[in-house]
PDB file of C-alpha atoms and ligand atoms in Angstrom:
ATOM      1  CA  MET N   1      -0.272   0.322   0.113  1.00 98.00           C
ATOM      2  CA  GLU N   2       1.599   3.484  -1.010  1.00 98.00           C
ATOM      3  CA  LEU N   3       1.100   6.116   1.780  1.00 98.00           C
ATOM      4  CA  LEU N   4       1.273   9.767  -0.083  1.00 98.00           C
ATOM      5  CA  HIS N   5       1.729  12.768   1.694  1.00 98.00           C
ATOM      6  CA  HIS N   6       2.068  15.379  -1.169  1.00 98.00           C
ATOM      7  CA  ILE N   7      -0.459  16.273  -4.047  1.00 98.00           C
ATOM      8  CA  SER N   8       2.707  15.864  -6.246  1.00 98.00           C
ATOM      9  CA  ASP N   9       3.123  12.290  -5.086  1.00 98.00           C
ATOM     10  CA  VAL N  10      -0.522  11.592  -6.144  1.00 98.00           C
ATOM     11  CA  ARG N  11      -0.052  12.939  -9.564  1.00 98.00           C
ATOM     12  CA  ALA N  12       3.015  10.908 -10.084  1.00 98.00           C
ATOM     13  CA  LEU N  13       1.263   7.590  -9.052  1.00 98.00           C
ATOM     14  CA  ARG N  14      -2.021   8.643 -10.724  1.00 98.00           C
ATOM     15  CA  SER N  15      -0.268   8.933 -14.303  1.00 97.00           C
ATOM     16  CA  SER N  16       0.622   5.531 -14.225  1.00 97.00           C
ATOM     17  CA  LEU N  17      -2.796   4.057 -13.221  1.00 98.00           C
ATOM     18  CA  GLY N  18      -6.010   3.373 -14.826  1.00 98.00           C
ATOM     19  CA  ASN N  19      -9.503   3.872 -13.046  1.00 98.00           C
ATOM     20  CA  VAL N  20      -9.567   4.721  -9.684  1.00 98.00           C
ATOM     21  CA  ALA N  21     -12.209   4.477  -7.115  1.00 99.00           C
ATOM     22  CA  LEU N  22     -11.586   7.190  -4.214  1.00 99.00           C
ATOM     23  CA  VAL N  23     -12.906   6.851  -0.598  1.00 99.00           C
ATOM     24  CA  PRO N  24     -12.721  10.249   1.142  1.00 98.00           C
ATOM     25  CA  THR N  25     -12.549   9.905   4.866  1.00 98.00           C
ATOM     26  CA  MET N  26     -11.484  12.087   7.779  1.00 98.00           C
ATOM     27  CA  GLY N  27      -9.782   8.983   9.667  1.00 98.00           C
ATOM     28  CA  ALA N  28     -11.149   7.271  12.870  1.00 97.00           C
ATOM     29  CA  LEU N  29     -11.907   4.596  10.564  1.00 98.00           C
ATOM     30  CA  HIS N  30     -14.649   1.771  11.614  1.00 98.00           C
ATOM     31  CA  ALA N  31     -16.735  -0.605   9.805  1.00 98.00           C
ATOM     32  CA  GLY N  32     -18.510   1.507   8.198  1.00 98.00           C
ATOM     33  CA  HIS N  33     -15.579   3.222   6.209  1.00 98.00           C
ATOM     34  CA  VAL N  34     -14.284  -0.493   5.452  1.00 98.00           C
ATOM     35  CA  SER N  35     -17.751  -1.042   3.657  1.00 98.00           C
ATOM     36  CA  LEU N  36     -16.821   1.921   1.586  1.00 98.00           C
ATOM     37  CA  PHE N  37     -13.303   0.451   0.537  1.00 98.00           C
ATOM     38  CA  GLN N  38     -14.889  -2.881  -0.290  1.00 98.00           C
ATOM     39  CA  LYS N  39     -17.264  -1.310  -2.621  1.00 98.00           C
ATOM     40  CA  ALA N  40     -14.602   0.804  -4.196  1.00 98.00           C
ATOM     41  CA  LYS N  41     -12.690  -2.474  -4.597  1.00 98.00           C
ATOM     42  CA  ALA N  42     -15.500  -3.859  -6.786  1.00 98.00           C
ATOM     43  CA  LEU N  43     -15.647  -0.528  -8.808  1.00 98.00           C
ATOM     44  CA  ALA N  44     -12.173  -0.113 -10.160  1.00 98.00           C
ATOM     45  CA  PRO N  45      -8.603  -1.572 -10.228  1.00 98.00           C
ATOM     46  CA  HIS N  46      -7.253   0.883  -7.732  1.00 98.00           C
ATOM     47  CA  VAL N  47      -8.600   1.656  -4.647  1.00 99.00           C
ATOM     48  CA  ALA N  48      -7.329   5.351  -3.088  1.00 99.00           C
ATOM     49  CA  ALA N  49      -8.415   6.171   0.519  1.00 99.00           C
ATOM     50  CA  THR N  50      -7.953   9.832   2.078  1.00 98.00           C
ATOM     51  CA  ILE N  51      -7.460  10.714   5.585  1.00 98.00           C
ATOM     52  CA  PHE N  52      -7.918  14.516   6.185  1.00 98.00           C
ATOM     53  CA  VAL N  53      -9.742  16.485   8.825  1.00 98.00           C
ATOM     54  CA  ASN N  54     -10.697  19.365   7.000  1.00 98.00           C
ATOM     55  CA  PRO N  55     -10.641  22.100   9.198  1.00 97.00           C
ATOM     56  CA  THR N  56     -13.039  24.116   6.630  1.00 96.00           C
ATOM     57  CA  GLN N  57     -15.913  22.117   7.218  1.00 97.00           C
ATOM     58  CA  PHE N  58     -15.967  22.553  11.172  1.00 97.00           C
ATOM     59  CA  GLY N  59     -17.464  25.735  12.840  1.00 95.00           C
ATOM     60  CA  PRO N  60     -15.501  27.503  15.420  1.00 93.00           C
ATOM     61  CA  ARG N  61     -17.183  26.030  18.197  1.00 92.00           C
ATOM     62  CA  GLU N  62     -17.244  22.574  16.668  1.00 94.00           C
ATOM     63  CA  ASP N  63     -14.912  19.484  17.600  1.00 92.00           C
ATOM     64  CA  PHE N  64     -12.153  20.045  15.036  1.00 96.00           C
ATOM     65  CA  SER N  65      -9.038  19.841  17.481  1.00 95.00           C
ATOM     66  CA  LYS N  66     -10.515  17.172  19.285  1.00 94.00           C
ATOM     67  CA  TYR N  67     -11.732  15.221  16.550  1.00 96.00           C
ATOM     68  CA  PRO N  68     -10.269  11.507  17.076  1.00 95.00           C
ATOM     69  CA  ARG N  69      -6.896  10.872  15.062  1.00 97.00           C
ATOM     70  CA  THR N  70      -5.671   7.267  14.805  1.00 97.00           C
ATOM     71  CA  LEU N  71      -3.328   7.197  12.033  1.00 98.00           C
ATOM     72  CA  GLU N  72      -1.595   4.238  12.496  1.00 98.00           C
ATOM     73  CA  ALA N  73      -4.733   2.029  13.183  1.00 98.00           C
ATOM     74  CA  ASP N  74      -6.644   3.678  10.257  1.00 98.00           C
ATOM     75  CA  LEU N  75      -3.600   2.634   8.078  1.00 98.00           C
ATOM     76  CA  GLN N  76      -3.864  -0.985   9.435  1.00 98.00           C
ATOM     77  CA  LYS N  77      -7.420  -1.016   8.670  1.00 98.00           C
ATOM     78  CA  CYS N  78      -6.605   0.169   5.088  1.00 98.00           C
ATOM     79  CA  ARG N  79      -3.898  -2.419   4.594  1.00 98.00           C
ATOM     80  CA  GLU N  80      -6.562  -5.190   5.793  1.00 98.00           C
ATOM     81  CA  ALA N  81      -9.249  -3.734   3.382  1.00 98.00           C
ATOM     82  CA  GLY N  82      -6.631  -4.091   0.381  1.00 98.00           C
ATOM     83  CA  VAL N  83      -6.597  -0.344  -0.070  1.00 98.00           C
ATOM     84  CA  ASP N  84      -3.985   0.574  -2.788  1.00 98.00           C
ATOM     85  CA  SER N  85      -2.845   4.194  -1.710  1.00 98.00           C
ATOM     86  CA  VAL N  86      -3.537   6.295   1.167  1.00 99.00           C
ATOM     87  CA  PHE N  87      -3.223  10.155   0.881  1.00 99.00           C
ATOM     88  CA  VAL N  88      -2.470  11.968   4.135  1.00 98.00           C
ATOM     89  CA  PRO N  89      -2.005  15.228   3.517  1.00 98.00           C
ATOM     90  CA  LYS N  90      -0.902  18.030   6.016  1.00 98.00           C
ATOM     91  CA  VAL N  91      -3.545  21.147   6.104  1.00 98.00           C
ATOM     92  CA  GLU N  92      -0.807  23.212   4.598  1.00 97.00           C
ATOM     93  CA  GLU N  93      -0.590  20.984   1.815  1.00 98.00           C
ATOM     94  CA  MET N  94      -4.692  21.443   0.958  1.00 98.00           C
ATOM     95  CA  TYR N  95      -4.560  25.021   2.198  1.00 97.00           C
ATOM     96  CA  PRO N  96      -1.376  26.906   1.316  1.00 97.00           C
ATOM     97  CA  ALA N  97      -0.944  29.937   3.281  1.00 96.00           C
ATOM     98  CA  GLY N  98      -2.539  32.803   1.314  1.00 95.00           C
ATOM     99  CA  CYS N  99      -4.636  30.710  -0.912  1.00 92.00           C
ATOM    100  CA  PRO N 100      -7.919  32.530  -1.714  1.00 92.00           C
ATOM    101  CA  GLU N 101     -11.415  31.606  -0.120  1.00 86.00           C
ATOM    102  CA  ILE N 102     -13.541  29.537  -2.688  1.00 89.00           C
ATOM    103  CA  ALA N 103     -16.989  28.935  -1.937  1.00 91.00           C
ATOM    104  CA  ILE N 104     -19.450  26.439  -3.570  1.00 92.00           C
ATOM    105  CA  GLU N 105     -22.922  27.416  -2.332  1.00 90.00           C
ATOM    106  CA  MET N 106     -25.783  25.107  -3.232  1.00 94.00           C
ATOM    107  CA  PRO N 107     -28.828  27.224  -1.981  1.00 92.00           C
ATOM    108  CA  GLY N 108     -32.029  25.011  -1.361  1.00 92.00           C
ATOM    109  CA  LEU N 109     -29.720  21.979  -0.678  1.00 97.00           C
ATOM    110  CA  SER N 110     -26.888  22.958   1.560  1.00 96.00           C
ATOM    111  CA  ASP N 111     -28.755  25.750   3.706  1.00 95.00           C
ATOM    112  CA  THR N 112     -31.098  23.252   5.207  1.00 98.00           C
ATOM    113  CA  LEU N 113     -30.965  20.612   8.025  1.00 98.00           C
ATOM    114  CA  GLU N 114     -27.350  20.009   8.647  1.00 98.00           C
ATOM    115  CA  GLY N 115     -26.406  23.076   6.442  1.00 97.00           C
ATOM    116  CA  GLN N 116     -28.787  25.415   8.812  1.00 97.00           C
ATOM    117  CA  LYS N 117     -27.403  23.926  12.114  1.00 97.00           C
ATOM    118  CA  ARG N 118     -23.749  23.950  10.845  1.00 97.00           C
ATOM    119  CA  PRO N 119     -23.479  27.185   8.709  1.00 96.00           C
ATOM    120  CA  GLY N 120     -20.683  26.618   6.236  1.00 95.00           C
ATOM    121  CA  HIS N 121     -20.387  23.037   6.824  1.00 97.00           C
ATOM    122  CA  PHE N 122     -21.266  21.985   3.175  1.00 97.00           C
ATOM    123  CA  LYS N 123     -18.908  24.763   1.730  1.00 97.00           C
ATOM    124  CA  GLY N 124     -16.132  23.259   3.050  1.00 97.00           C
ATOM    125  CA  VAL N 125     -17.278  19.583   2.138  1.00 98.00           C
ATOM    126  CA  CYS N 126     -17.583  20.676  -1.467  1.00 97.00           C
ATOM    127  CA  GLN N 127     -14.452  22.692  -1.265  1.00 97.00           C
ATOM    128  CA  VAL N 128     -12.198  19.875   0.077  1.00 98.00           C
ATOM    129  CA  VAL N 129     -14.206  17.086  -2.205  1.00 98.00           C
ATOM    130  CA  LEU N 130     -13.679  18.939  -5.187  1.00 98.00           C
ATOM    131  CA  LYS N 131      -9.993  19.508  -4.209  1.00 98.00           C
ATOM    132  CA  LEU N 132      -9.887  15.878  -3.844  1.00 98.00           C
ATOM    133  CA  PHE N 133     -11.565  14.877  -7.159  1.00 98.00           C
ATOM    134  CA  ASN N 134      -9.006  17.247  -8.964  1.00 98.00           C
ATOM    135  CA  ILE N 135      -5.962  15.548  -7.498  1.00 98.00           C
ATOM    136  CA  PHE N 136      -7.292  12.106  -8.028  1.00 98.00           C
ATOM    137  CA  THR N 137      -9.517  12.396 -11.228  1.00 98.00           C
ATOM    138  CA  PRO N 138     -10.981   9.171 -10.145  1.00 98.00           C
ATOM    139  CA  SER N 139     -14.037   7.231 -11.828  1.00 98.00           C
ATOM    140  CA  HIS N 140     -15.884   6.352  -9.045  1.00 99.00           C
ATOM    141  CA  ALA N 141     -16.125   8.110  -5.725  1.00 99.00           C
ATOM    142  CA  CYS N 142     -17.764   6.191  -2.712  1.00 99.00           C
ATOM    143  CA  PHE N 143     -20.051   8.087  -0.125  1.00 99.00           C
ATOM    144  CA  GLY N 144     -21.988   6.874   2.745  1.00 98.00           C
ATOM    145  CA  GLU N 145     -25.773   7.388   3.103  1.00 98.00           C
ATOM    146  CA  LYS N 146     -25.182   7.908   6.670  1.00 98.00           C
ATOM    147  CA  ASP N 147     -24.535  11.443   5.555  1.00 98.00           C
ATOM    148  CA  TYR N 148     -27.179  11.733   3.453  1.00 98.00           C
ATOM    149  CA  GLN N 149     -27.345  15.509   2.865  1.00 98.00           C
ATOM    150  CA  GLN N 150     -23.513  15.537   2.064  1.00 98.00           C
ATOM    151  CA  LEU N 151     -23.965  12.406  -0.524  1.00 98.00           C
ATOM    152  CA  ARG N 152     -26.727  14.372  -2.110  1.00 98.00           C
ATOM    153  CA  ILE N 153     -24.780  17.784  -2.383  1.00 98.00           C
ATOM    154  CA  ILE N 154     -21.823  15.777  -3.711  1.00 98.00           C
ATOM    155  CA  THR N 155     -23.847  13.944  -6.303  1.00 98.00           C
ATOM    156  CA  ALA N 156     -25.492  17.461  -7.314  1.00 98.00           C
ATOM    157  CA  LEU N 157     -22.032  18.958  -7.375  1.00 98.00           C
ATOM    158  CA  ALA N 158     -20.712  16.182  -9.777  1.00 98.00           C
ATOM    159  CA  GLU N 159     -23.904  16.154 -12.245  1.00 98.00           C
ATOM    160  CA  THR N 160     -24.197  20.121 -12.216  1.00 97.00           C
ATOM    161  CA  LEU N 161     -20.671  21.036 -12.910  1.00 97.00           C
ATOM    162  CA  ASN N 162     -20.292  18.223 -15.220  1.00 98.00           C
ATOM    163  CA  LEU N 163     -17.580  16.383 -13.383  1.00 98.00           C
ATOM    164  CA  THR N 164     -16.075  12.850 -14.744  1.00 98.00           C
ATOM    165  CA  VAL N 165     -16.525  11.003 -11.706  1.00 98.00           C
ATOM    166  CA  GLU N 166     -19.541   8.618 -10.764  1.00 98.00           C
ATOM    167  CA  ILE N 167     -20.557   9.207  -7.115  1.00 99.00           C
ATOM    168  CA  ILE N 168     -21.364   5.876  -5.465  1.00 99.00           C
ATOM    169  CA  PRO N 169     -23.855   5.732  -2.727  1.00 98.00           C
ATOM    170  CA  CYS N 170     -23.176   2.956   0.199  1.00 98.00           C
ATOM    171  CA  PRO N 171     -25.799   1.924   2.667  1.00 98.00           C
ATOM    172  CA  THR N 172     -25.331   2.709   5.934  1.00 98.00           C
ATOM    173  CA  HIS N 173     -23.220   0.117   8.110  1.00 98.00           C
ATOM    174  CA  ARG N 174     -24.907  -0.239  11.775  1.00 98.00           C
ATOM    175  CA  GLU N 175     -23.909  -1.828  14.940  1.00 98.00           C
ATOM    176  CA  PRO N 176     -25.870  -5.046  15.732  1.00 98.00           C
ATOM    177  CA  ASP N 177     -27.984  -2.922  18.203  1.00 97.00           C
ATOM    178  CA  GLY N 178     -28.855  -0.627  15.312  1.00 98.00           C
ATOM    179  CA  LEU N 179     -26.448   2.480  16.238  1.00 98.00           C
ATOM    180  CA  ALA N 180     -25.252   3.787  13.001  1.00 98.00           C
ATOM    181  CA  MET N 181     -21.552   3.378  12.933  1.00 98.00           C
ATOM    182  CA  SER N 182     -19.912   6.898  13.464  1.00 98.00           C
ATOM    183  CA  SER N 183     -15.975   8.166  14.306  1.00 97.00           C
ATOM    184  CA  ARG N 184     -17.875  10.156  17.051  1.00 96.00           C
ATOM    185  CA  ASN N 185     -19.251   7.101  18.713  1.00 97.00           C
ATOM    186  CA  ARG N 186     -16.075   6.910  20.297  1.00 96.00           C
ATOM    187  CA  TYR N 187     -16.761  10.013  22.740  1.00 95.00           C
ATOM    188  CA  LEU N 188     -19.856   8.283  23.792  1.00 98.00           C
ATOM    189  CA  SER N 189     -19.256   7.185  27.601  1.00 98.00           C
ATOM    190  CA  ALA N 190     -21.138   3.563  28.005  1.00 98.00           C
ATOM    191  CA  THR N 191     -24.692   5.411  29.463  1.00 97.00           C
ATOM    192  CA  GLU N 192     -24.312   7.691  26.490  1.00 98.00           C
ATOM    193  CA  ARG N 193     -23.804   4.758  24.202  1.00 98.00           C
ATOM    194  CA  GLN N 194     -27.588   3.445  25.665  1.00 98.00           C
ATOM    195  CA  GLN N 195     -29.062   6.637  25.039  1.00 98.00           C
ATOM    196  CA  ALA N 196     -27.707   7.155  21.902  1.00 98.00           C
ATOM    197  CA  LEU N 197     -29.765   4.121  20.627  1.00 98.00           C
ATOM    198  CA  ALA N 198     -32.720   6.154  20.693  1.00 98.00           C
ATOM    199  CA  ILE N 199     -31.935   7.556  17.386  1.00 98.00           C
ATOM    200  CA  SER N 200     -32.175   4.161  15.354  1.00 98.00           C
ATOM    201  CA  LYS N 201     -34.845   2.925  17.513  1.00 98.00           C
ATOM    202  CA  ALA N 202     -37.058   6.302  16.631  1.00 98.00           C
ATOM    203  CA  LEU N 203     -36.163   5.723  12.990  1.00 98.00           C
ATOM    204  CA  ARG N 204     -37.174   1.868  13.253  1.00 98.00           C
ATOM    205  CA  ALA N 205     -40.351   2.904  14.777  1.00 98.00           C
ATOM    206  CA  ALA N 206     -41.329   5.561  12.054  1.00 98.00           C
ATOM    207  CA  GLU N 207     -40.512   2.966   9.411  1.00 98.00           C
ATOM    208  CA  LEU N 208     -42.750   0.413  11.247  1.00 98.00           C
ATOM    209  CA  GLY N 209     -45.585   3.132  11.336  1.00 98.00           C
ATOM    210  CA  PHE N 210     -45.025   3.884   7.260  1.00 98.00           C
ATOM    211  CA  GLN N 211     -45.212  -0.012   6.992  1.00 97.00           C
ATOM    212  CA  GLN N 212     -48.392  -0.264   8.798  1.00 97.00           C
ATOM    213  CA  GLY N 213     -49.790   2.704   6.239  1.00 98.00           C
ATOM    214  CA  PHE N 214     -49.448   5.990   7.942  1.00 98.00           C
ATOM    215  CA  ARG N 215     -48.354   8.547   5.566  1.00 98.00           C
ATOM    216  CA  GLN N 216     -48.695  11.883   7.367  1.00 98.00           C
ATOM    217  CA  THR N 217     -45.195  12.618   8.081  1.00 98.00           C
ATOM    218  CA  ASN N 218     -46.148  15.016  11.140  1.00 98.00           C
ATOM    219  CA  ARG N 219     -47.349  11.609  12.968  1.00 98.00           C
ATOM    220  CA  LEU N 220     -43.821   9.741  12.217  1.00 98.00           C
ATOM    221  CA  THR N 221     -41.632  12.409  13.256  1.00 98.00           C
ATOM    222  CA  THR N 222     -44.147  13.122  16.743  1.00 98.00           C
ATOM    223  CA  THR N 223     -43.360   9.098  17.392  1.00 98.00           C
ATOM    224  CA  MET N 224     -39.866  10.179  16.832  1.00 98.00           C
ATOM    225  CA  LEU N 225     -39.484  12.986  19.278  1.00 98.00           C
ATOM    226  CA  HIS N 226     -41.379  10.931  22.023  1.00 98.00           C
ATOM    227  CA  ILE N 227     -38.453   8.172  21.719  1.00 98.00           C
ATOM    228  CA  LEU N 228     -35.636  10.825  21.435  1.00 98.00           C
ATOM    229  CA  LEU N 229     -37.048  13.082  24.212  1.00 98.00           C
ATOM    230  CA  GLU N 230     -37.503   9.851  26.594  1.00 97.00           C
ATOM    231  CA  SER N 231     -33.907   9.181  26.651  1.00 97.00           C
ATOM    232  CA  HIS N 232     -33.194  12.712  27.124  1.00 97.00           C
ATOM    233  CA  LEU N 233     -31.433  13.607  24.074  1.00 98.00           C
ATOM    234  CA  LEU N 234     -31.405  17.136  22.862  1.00 98.00           C
ATOM    235  CA  VAL N 235     -32.659  17.159  19.507  1.00 98.00           C
ATOM    236  CA  ASP N 236     -31.346  19.441  16.843  1.00 98.00           C
ATOM    237  CA  TYR N 237     -33.974  18.522  14.234  1.00 98.00           C
ATOM    238  CA  VAL N 238     -36.001  15.534  13.296  1.00 98.00           C
ATOM    239  CA  ALA N 239     -37.073  16.323   9.411  1.00 98.00           C
ATOM    240  CA  ALA N 240     -39.078  14.400   6.593  1.00 98.00           C
ATOM    241  CA  VAL N 241     -37.985  15.601   3.514  1.00 98.00           C
ATOM    242  CA  ASP N 242     -37.735  14.927  -0.343  1.00 98.00           C
ATOM    243  CA  PRO N 243     -34.294  13.167  -0.762  1.00 98.00           C
ATOM    244  CA  ILE N 244     -33.591  14.935  -4.176  1.00 98.00           C
ATOM    245  CA  THR N 245     -34.985  18.481  -3.381  1.00 98.00           C
ATOM    246  CA  PHE N 246     -34.328  18.503   0.390  1.00 98.00           C
ATOM    247  CA  LYS N 247     -37.858  20.407   0.494  1.00 98.00           C
ATOM    248  CA  PRO N 248     -40.432  19.245   3.384  1.00 98.00           C
ATOM    249  CA  VAL N 249     -42.654  16.335   2.809  1.00 98.00           C
ATOM    250  CA  GLN N 250     -45.927  16.382   4.414  1.00 98.00           C
ATOM    251  CA  GLU N 251     -47.351  13.069   3.007  1.00 98.00           C
ATOM    252  CA  ALA N 252     -44.711  10.216   2.508  1.00 98.00           C
ATOM    253  CA  THR N 253     -46.659   9.176  -0.751  1.00 97.00           C
ATOM    254  CA  LYS N 254     -43.234   9.159  -2.529  1.00 97.00           C
ATOM    255  CA  PRO N 255     -39.911   8.165  -1.116  1.00 98.00           C
ATOM    256  CA  THR N 256     -39.125  10.428   1.736  1.00 98.00           C
ATOM    257  CA  LEU N 257     -35.924  10.930   3.787  1.00 98.00           C
ATOM    258  CA  LEU N 258     -36.203  10.943   7.828  1.00 98.00           C
ATOM    259  CA  ALA N 259     -33.149  12.843   9.026  1.00 98.00           C
ATOM    260  CA  VAL N 260     -32.241  13.439  12.926  1.00 98.00           C
ATOM    261  CA  ALA N 261     -29.739  15.262  14.451  1.00 98.00           C
ATOM    262  CA  ALA N 262     -29.223  14.965  18.024  1.00 98.00           C
ATOM    263  CA  ARG N 263     -26.979  15.594  21.263  1.00 98.00           C
ATOM    264  CA  VAL N 264     -26.129  12.908  23.590  1.00 98.00           C
ATOM    265  CA  GLY N 265     -23.919  14.755  26.156  1.00 96.00           C
ATOM    266  CA  ALA N 266     -21.608  16.872  24.203  1.00 95.00           C
ATOM    267  CA  THR N 267     -21.816  14.362  21.106  1.00 97.00           C
ATOM    268  CA  ARG N 268     -23.647  15.186  18.334  1.00 97.00           C
ATOM    269  CA  LEU N 269     -24.955  12.432  16.038  1.00 98.00           C
ATOM    270  CA  ILE N 270     -26.976  11.938  12.767  1.00 98.00           C
ATOM    271  CA  ASP N 271     -28.934   9.487  11.183  1.00 98.00           C
ATOM    272  CA  ASN N 272     -31.607   8.679   8.539  1.00 98.00           C
ATOM    273  CA  VAL N 273     -33.699   6.401   6.958  1.00 98.00           C
ATOM    274  CA  VAL N 274     -35.551   6.822   3.504  1.00 98.00           C
ATOM    275  CA  LEU N 275     -39.269   5.900   3.562  1.00 98.00           C
ATOM    276  CA  GLY N 276     -40.481   3.939   0.467  1.00 96.00           C
ATOM    277  CA  GLY N 277     -37.273   3.251  -1.573  1.00 83.00           C
ATOM    278  CA  LYS N 278     -34.940   5.308  -2.808  1.00 63.00           C
TER     279      LYS N 278
HETATM  280  P1  AMP R 301     -16.340  10.651   7.617  1.00 52.62           P
HETATM  281  O1  AMP R 301     -14.639  10.137   7.876  1.00 52.62           O
HETATM  282  O2  AMP R 301     -17.120  10.742   8.741  1.00 52.62           O
HETATM  283  O3  AMP R 301     -16.225  11.707   6.864  1.00 52.62           O
HETATM  284  O4  AMP R 301     -16.585   9.626   6.712  1.00 52.62           O
HETATM  285  C1  AMP R 301     -16.097   9.101   5.153  1.00 52.62           C
HETATM  286  C2  AMP R 301     -16.912   8.536   4.573  1.00 52.62           C
HETATM  287  O5  AMP R 301     -17.538   7.374   5.104  1.00 52.62           O
HETATM  288  C3  AMP R 301     -18.449   9.397   4.254  1.00 52.62           C
HETATM  289  O6  AMP R 301     -18.938   9.197   2.940  1.00 52.62           O
HETATM  290  C4  AMP R 301     -19.220   8.945   5.106  1.00 52.62           C
HETATM  291  O7  AMP R 301     -20.838   8.909   4.745  1.00 52.62           O
HETATM  292  C5  AMP R 301     -18.977   7.210   5.179  1.00 52.62           C
HETATM  293  N1  AMP R 301     -19.388   6.941   6.529  1.00 52.62           N
HETATM  294  C6  AMP R 301     -19.194   7.136   7.486  1.00 52.62           C
HETATM  295  N2  AMP R 301     -19.879   6.515   8.456  1.00 52.62           N
HETATM  296  C7  AMP R 301     -20.713   5.587   7.597  1.00 52.62           C
HETATM  297  C8  AMP R 301     -21.241   4.184   8.145  1.00 52.62           C
HETATM  298  N3  AMP R 301     -21.806   3.790   9.466  1.00 52.62           N
HETATM  299  N4  AMP R 301     -21.877   3.404   7.091  1.00 52.62           N
HETATM  300  C9  AMP R 301     -21.444   3.812   5.658  1.00 52.62           C
HETATM  301  N5  AMP R 301     -20.682   4.621   5.517  1.00 52.62           N
HETATM  302  C10 AMP R 301     -20.375   5.538   6.291  1.00 52.62           C
END
């Protein structure tokens, strides 16, 4: 496995490769990331992972400085998963001093839900992902449905700007008890870990309601809120939106994304489910 630190190293390697499947990550890798590597392996003869905690997507009061950094363990996971190259740039490599601010905005998609709660977040995500696409020129790039709004925004970015990369959605990988895997789960104490289960439990309850024929989304989201509040989670939002436009949906008569963001102690977690297929 090649370990690359500089953009020039990536370009030198890239020139000898055919198709490349890219998996951008912020490290603190878990089985969810590994499922993306496995998907990537089926798509192209070379799988490239990136590990970069991107400062531009964190707000001033967010967890950038304490975000878990576990490089050695991450590289081991990459090796075991058969990743071919890993790009681990320093912040100065990606954002050299004096480089101008560039903002990609997607009004409608990037200013609701996560975008509303984390102003500037998707601007930073689009900036770093577009840079990684230009550095790697991948044929495919894998993104998790766990971050559904991010996946939608990057798909829209690729389509709207006629990028040549194909964006591949990958299903959310969960712990056996239902908790969506996340690098931030490692912040949770044992008690908080139990409380956090309310998120997937709430989504499952709404799914069950939908399967039983309930279509009014406020009924489904009310059920979810009850479950979340019962476990003393601080709810940022529970929303029912169209998975393409992210506009609110009142009746789930077509595919509907139920999205949750909630805090368990100091840890903010997100999860979602699509009702009625994708
Ligand atoms: P992150 O390192 O959290 O930025 O995530 C890197 C990629 O892994 C993103 O495309 C995420 O959506 C994806 N990802 C994170 N957690 C999961 C999960 N539990 N299941 C599937 N994909 C995930």
